[in-house]
Each structure stands twice: as structure tokens, then as C-alpha cells.
CSV table of C-alpha atoms and ligand atoms in Angstrom, one decimal:
chain,number,residue,atom,x,y,z
I,860,MET,CA,62.0,-29.7,-70.5
I,861,GLN,CA,61.0,-29.9,-66.9
I,862,ASP,CA,60.9,-33.4,-65.4
I,863,THR,CA,57.5,-33.2,-63.6
I,864,THR,CA,56.9,-36.9,-63.1
I,865,SER,CA,60.1,-37.5,-61.2
I,866,ASP,CA,59.6,-34.4,-59.0
I,867,ILE,CA,56.1,-35.7,-58.2
I,868,GLN,CA,57.5,-39.1,-57.3
I,869,LYS,CA,60.1,-37.4,-55.1
I,870,ALA,CA,57.4,-35.4,-53.4
I,871,ILE,CA,55.3,-38.5,-52.8
I,872,SER,CA,58.2,-40.3,-51.1
I,873,PHE,CA,59.1,-37.3,-49.0
I,874,VAL,CA,55.6,-36.6,-47.9
I,875,LYS,CA,54.9,-40.2,-47.0
I,876,ALA,CA,57.9,-40.2,-44.6
I,877,GLN,CA,56.9,-36.8,-43.2
I,878,MET,CA,53.3,-37.7,-42.5
I,879,GLN,CA,54.2,-40.8,-40.5
I,880,ALA,CA,54.3,-38.6,-37.4
I,881,TYR,CA,50.8,-37.4,-37.9
I,882,ASP,CA,47.5,-39.0,-36.8
I,883,SER,CA,45.1,-40.6,-39.3
I,884,SER,CA,43.2,-37.4,-39.9
I,885,HIS,CA,46.3,-35.9,-41.5
I,886,ASP,CA,48.0,-39.0,-42.9
I,887,TRP,CA,49.2,-39.9,-46.4
I,888,GLN,CA,45.7,-41.0,-47.3
I,889,HIS,CA,44.5,-37.4,-46.6
I,890,ILE,CA,47.3,-36.0,-48.8
I,891,LYS,CA,46.4,-38.5,-51.5
I,892,ARG,CA,42.7,-37.4,-51.5
I,893,VAL,CA,43.7,-33.7,-51.5
I,894,TRP,CA,46.1,-34.3,-54.4
I,895,LYS,CA,43.4,-36.1,-56.4
I,896,LEU,CA,40.8,-33.4,-55.7
I,897,ALA,CA,43.3,-30.7,-56.5
I,898,LYS,CA,44.0,-32.4,-59.9
I,899,LEU,CA,40.3,-32.5,-60.6
I,900,ILE,CA,39.7,-28.9,-59.6
I,901,GLY,CA,42.9,-27.6,-61.1
I,902,ARG,CA,42.2,-29.0,-64.6
I,903,ALA,CA,38.7,-27.7,-64.6
I,904,GLU,CA,39.9,-24.2,-63.5
I,905,LYS,CA,42.9,-24.3,-65.9
I,906,ALA,CA,45.5,-23.8,-63.2
I,907,ASN,CA,49.2,-24.5,-63.5
I,908,MET,CA,49.1,-28.2,-62.7
I,909,ARG,CA,52.8,-28.6,-61.9
I,910,ILE,CA,52.4,-26.1,-59.1
I,911,VAL,CA,49.0,-27.4,-58.0
I,912,GLU,CA,50.2,-31.0,-57.8
I,913,LEU,CA,53.4,-30.3,-55.9
I,914,ALA,CA,51.7,-27.9,-53.5
I,915,ALA,CA,48.8,-30.3,-52.9
I,916,LEU,CA,51.3,-33.1,-52.0
I,917,LEU,CA,53.3,-30.8,-49.7
I,918,HIS,CA,50.4,-28.8,-48.2
I,919,ASP,CA,50.5,-30.3,-44.7
I,920,VAL,CA,54.3,-30.7,-44.3
I,921,GLY,CA,55.2,-29.1,-41.0
I,922,ASP,CA,51.6,-28.3,-40.1
I,923,HIS,CA,51.5,-26.2,-37.0
I,924,LYS,CA,49.0,-28.5,-35.3
I,925,PHE,CA,51.7,-31.1,-35.1
I,926,HIS,CA,54.7,-28.8,-34.5
I,927,GLU,CA,53.6,-26.6,-31.6
I,928,GLY,CA,56.1,-23.9,-30.7
I,929,GLU,CA,57.9,-24.3,-34.0
I,930,PRO,CA,56.1,-22.0,-36.4
I,931,ASP,CA,59.0,-22.0,-39.0
I,932,ALA,CA,59.2,-25.8,-39.1
I,933,ALA,CA,57.1,-26.0,-42.3
I,934,SER,CA,59.2,-23.6,-44.4
I,935,ARG,CA,62.5,-25.0,-43.1
I,936,ILE,CA,61.8,-28.6,-43.9
I,937,LEU,CA,60.1,-27.8,-47.1
I,938,GLU,CA,62.6,-25.4,-48.5
I,939,SER,CA,65.4,-27.9,-48.2
I,940,PHE,CA,63.3,-30.5,-49.9
I,941,LEU,CA,62.3,-28.1,-52.8
I,942,ASN,CA,66.0,-27.4,-53.5
I,943,ASN,CA,66.3,-31.0,-54.7
I,944,LEU,CA,63.6,-30.5,-57.4
I,945,ASN,CA,63.8,-29.1,-60.9
I,946,LEU,CA,62.1,-25.8,-59.9
I,947,SER,CA,62.8,-22.2,-60.8
I,948,GLN,CA,63.1,-19.8,-57.9
I,949,PRO,CA,59.7,-18.3,-58.6
I,950,GLU,CA,58.1,-21.7,-58.7
I,951,LYS,CA,59.7,-22.6,-55.4
I,952,MET,CA,58.5,-19.4,-53.9
I,953,GLU,CA,55.0,-20.1,-55.2
I,954,ILE,CA,54.8,-23.5,-53.6
I,955,LEU,CA,56.1,-22.2,-50.3
I,956,GLN,CA,53.5,-19.4,-50.3
I,957,ILE,CA,50.7,-21.9,-51.0
I,958,VAL,CA,51.8,-24.2,-48.2
I,959,GLU,CA,52.1,-21.2,-45.9
I,960,ASN,CA,48.7,-19.9,-46.7
I,961,VAL,CA,46.6,-22.9,-47.3
I,962,SER,CA,45.3,-23.6,-43.8
I,963,PHE,CA,41.9,-22.6,-42.5
I,964,SER,CA,43.4,-21.2,-39.3
I,965,LYS,CA,46.0,-18.9,-40.8
I,966,LYS,CA,43.5,-16.8,-42.8
I,967,ASN,CA,46.1,-15.8,-45.3
I,968,LYS,CA,47.8,-13.0,-43.3
I,969,SER,CA,50.4,-12.3,-45.9
I,970,GLY,CA,47.8,-11.4,-48.6
I,971,TYR,CA,49.3,-13.8,-51.1
I,972,HIS,CA,46.9,-14.9,-53.8
I,973,SER,CA,46.9,-17.2,-56.8
I,974,LEU,CA,44.6,-19.5,-58.7
I,975,GLU,CA,46.9,-22.4,-57.6
I,976,LEU,CA,46.5,-21.5,-53.9
I,977,GLU,CA,42.7,-21.4,-54.4
I,978,VAL,CA,42.7,-24.8,-55.9
I,979,VAL,CA,44.8,-26.5,-53.2
I,980,GLN,CA,42.8,-24.7,-50.5
I,981,ASP,CA,39.5,-25.9,-52.0
I,982,ALA,CA,40.8,-29.5,-52.2
I,983,ASP,CA,41.9,-29.4,-48.6
I,984,ARG,CA,38.6,-27.9,-47.5
I,985,LEU,CA,36.6,-30.5,-49.4
I,986,ASP,CA,38.4,-33.3,-47.5
I,987,ALA,CA,37.2,-31.6,-44.3
I,988,ILE,CA,33.5,-32.0,-45.1
I,989,GLY,CA,31.2,-34.9,-46.1
I,990,ALA,CA,31.5,-38.4,-44.7
I,991,ILE,CA,35.3,-38.4,-44.7
I,992,GLY,CA,35.4,-35.0,-43.0
I,993,ILE,CA,33.2,-36.3,-40.2
I,994,ALA,CA,35.4,-39.3,-39.7
I,995,ARG,CA,38.5,-37.1,-39.7
I,996,THR,CA,37.0,-34.7,-37.2
I,997,PHE,CA,36.1,-37.3,-34.7
I,998,HIS,CA,39.5,-39.0,-35.1
I,999,PHE,CA,41.3,-35.7,-34.6
I,1000,GLY,CA,39.1,-34.8,-31.6
I,1001,GLY,CA,39.9,-38.2,-30.0
I,1002,HIS,CA,43.6,-37.6,-30.7
I,1003,LYS,CA,43.3,-34.3,-28.8
I,1004,GLY,CA,41.3,-35.8,-26.0
I,1005,PHE,CA,38.0,-33.9,-26.7
I,1006,PRO,CA,34.7,-35.6,-25.8
I,1007,ILE,CA,32.4,-36.4,-28.8
I,1008,CYS,CA,29.7,-34.2,-27.2
I,1009,THR,CA,28.5,-33.1,-23.8
I,1010,PRO,CA,24.9,-32.6,-22.5
I,1011,GLU,CA,25.8,-28.9,-22.3
I,1012,ALA,CA,27.0,-28.7,-25.9
I,1013,ALA,CA,24.0,-30.7,-27.2
I,1014,SER,CA,21.4,-28.4,-25.6
I,1015,ARG,CA,23.4,-25.4,-26.8
I,1016,LEU,CA,24.0,-26.6,-30.4
I,1017,ALA,CA,20.8,-28.3,-31.1
I,1018,LYS,CA,19.1,-24.9,-30.8
I,1019,PRO,CA,19.0,-22.9,-34.1
I,1020,GLY,CA,21.2,-19.9,-34.0
I,1021,GLU,CA,24.6,-18.9,-35.2
I,1022,ASP,CA,27.9,-18.8,-33.2
I,1023,ASN,CA,26.6,-20.9,-30.4
I,1024,PHE,CA,29.6,-23.2,-30.5
I,1025,ARG,CA,32.4,-23.2,-27.9
I,1026,ASN,CA,35.8,-23.5,-29.5
I,1027,GLY,CA,37.7,-26.6,-28.2
I,1028,LEU,CA,35.1,-27.9,-25.8
I,1029,SER,CA,33.8,-30.9,-27.7
I,1030,THR,CA,34.3,-32.4,-31.2
I,1031,ILE,CA,30.7,-31.6,-32.1
I,1032,ASP,CA,31.4,-27.9,-31.5
I,1033,HIS,CA,34.0,-28.1,-34.2
I,1034,PHE,CA,31.3,-28.8,-36.8
I,1035,PHE,CA,29.8,-25.4,-36.0
I,1036,GLU,CA,33.2,-23.6,-35.6
I,1037,LYS,CA,34.6,-24.8,-38.9
I,1038,LEU,CA,33.0,-27.6,-41.0
I,1039,LEU,CA,29.6,-25.9,-41.7
I,1040,LEU,CA,31.4,-22.7,-42.8
I,1041,LEU,CA,33.5,-24.3,-45.4
I,1042,LYS,CA,30.9,-24.6,-48.2
I,1043,ASP,CA,30.7,-20.8,-48.4
I,1044,GLN,CA,34.5,-20.4,-48.4
I,1045,MET,CA,35.2,-22.4,-51.5
I,1046,ASN,CA,37.2,-20.3,-54.0
I,1047,THR,CA,36.4,-22.0,-57.2
I,1048,VAL,CA,33.1,-22.8,-59.0
I,1049,THR,CA,34.2,-26.5,-59.4
I,1050,ALA,CA,34.8,-26.9,-55.7
I,1051,ARG,CA,31.6,-25.1,-54.8
I,1052,GLU,CA,29.7,-27.7,-56.9
I,1053,ILE,CA,31.4,-30.6,-55.2
I,1054,SER,CA,30.9,-29.1,-51.7
I,1055,GLU,CA,27.1,-29.0,-52.0
I,1056,GLU,CA,26.5,-32.7,-51.6
I,1057,ARG,CA,29.1,-33.0,-48.8
I,1058,HIS,CA,27.6,-30.0,-47.0
I,1059,GLN,CA,24.1,-31.5,-47.1
I,1060,PHE,CA,25.5,-34.7,-45.8
I,1061,LEU,CA,27.0,-32.8,-42.8
I,1062,GLU,CA,23.7,-31.1,-42.1
I,1063,GLY,CA,21.8,-34.4,-42.3
I,1064,TYR,CA,24.3,-36.0,-40.0
I,1065,LEU,CA,24.0,-33.4,-37.4
I,1066,ASP,CA,20.2,-33.6,-37.4
I,1067,GLN,CA,20.4,-37.3,-36.9
I,1068,PHE,CA,23.1,-36.9,-34.2
I,1069,PHE,CA,21.0,-34.6,-32.1
I,1070,LYS,CA,17.9,-36.7,-32.7
I,1071,GLU,CA,19.7,-39.8,-31.3
I,1072,TRP,CA,21.3,-37.8,-28.5
I,1073,GLN,CA,17.9,-36.7,-27.3
I,1074,VAL,CA,16.2,-40.1,-27.4
I,1075,GLY,CA,14.1,-40.5,-24.3
I,1076,GLY,CA,14.5,-36.8,-23.3
E,2170,NI,NI1,45.4,-30.9,-45.2
């Protein structure tokens, strides 16, 4: 019988140490939320929970945003860790593939697909929207040195119309570039249901943001 509990404990300790180098938008608390969401979605979708839990815990290890110029960092660090667990070769490959393909920016170039990838991807995307998503976005924008908003961005974005964001110019642009798109990119029915409320909160937040920005003209 496979010893899932101790593998999960090992993954928790490993990931806590790994995430110390990351800012608070991608810290252990983010991983913990994604892990919990992945458990919720995975059970509802009848996924292989051993794979889901380990992949959710490990999904941001070696994230390219924090390892610029080292695209293979994720798989190198992860592979040597996975060798310490009670995993078959196919299970190991599955987890590596999920971590490799989970992120929004990679757009799954390899064509890999599984229910477990869908679940972890949805959990990660849910943590990018709603109240916590907003907090994480401004935190990450500050970490990268982006302004919250600029007069130019406000007049451009407050107008209705698609694709009027400018990638990387202000944090508020990132809502239009990514956050508002995530609801329609949920893979599972369970995540789609959870995303509704979080998406509405985002839209309400942006309305209020531009209303306050424009006070007094
Ligand atoms: Ni993540």
C-alpha cells in the first residue's frame, strides 16, 4: 500500500522551504489555498487525489516568474524531490507534466492533458480571482515595481471595449489582461461554479475603482 500521508507531509516541508524565496503573492499560504481548493474540486470531479494533492502542493516550485533565465529550474528541483517519494514512474511523470503545464502563461504547449491537470489548474486560477486574487495582484505588481494605475490607463480601461489593456504597464491593466478572462477558462464544472461569485466581485471592484479614480473629474 502506498504511503500517501507521509509523501504529502514531505511535499509540505519541501514546498515551505522552496517558497521562502517568493513574494507573498506566491507564498506557502497561496500553495495551501490551492491545495485546499484542489481537494474540493478533485473530490467533486472524482480525480486521482494522490496525484491532485501532490501536484497542487508542488505546482509553483521553480516558477519561471522567480527563476528568470532558468527555464529548467522547475523540473530539475522537482525531479530530485519526487525521487524521494513512493511514486511509480508514471505517477512521477504525471506530476511533472502537471507542474510544467499548470501556469496561465505557458498555455500548455506540450499538449499534455488529464483530469488532474484540469483540477490543479482550476484551483490555481480560482486563487487568482476574487478578493484574494485582487490582493495578490497588487502585491505582485508592487513587487515588480508597477504603478497601481495611471491616468492614461484609467481613461483607456474605464471605457467599455475588449483588449484595451497594455501588458505590463500598470497593475490595473493586469485585471484586463488576465484576471477577468479566468472565469471562462475554468476546466471543471465545480470550479466554474466557484468562479462566478469571485468574478462578480472582481467586476464590482473595478467599477468602484474607476468611480473613485474619477472623483472630481
Ligand atoms: Ni500558483
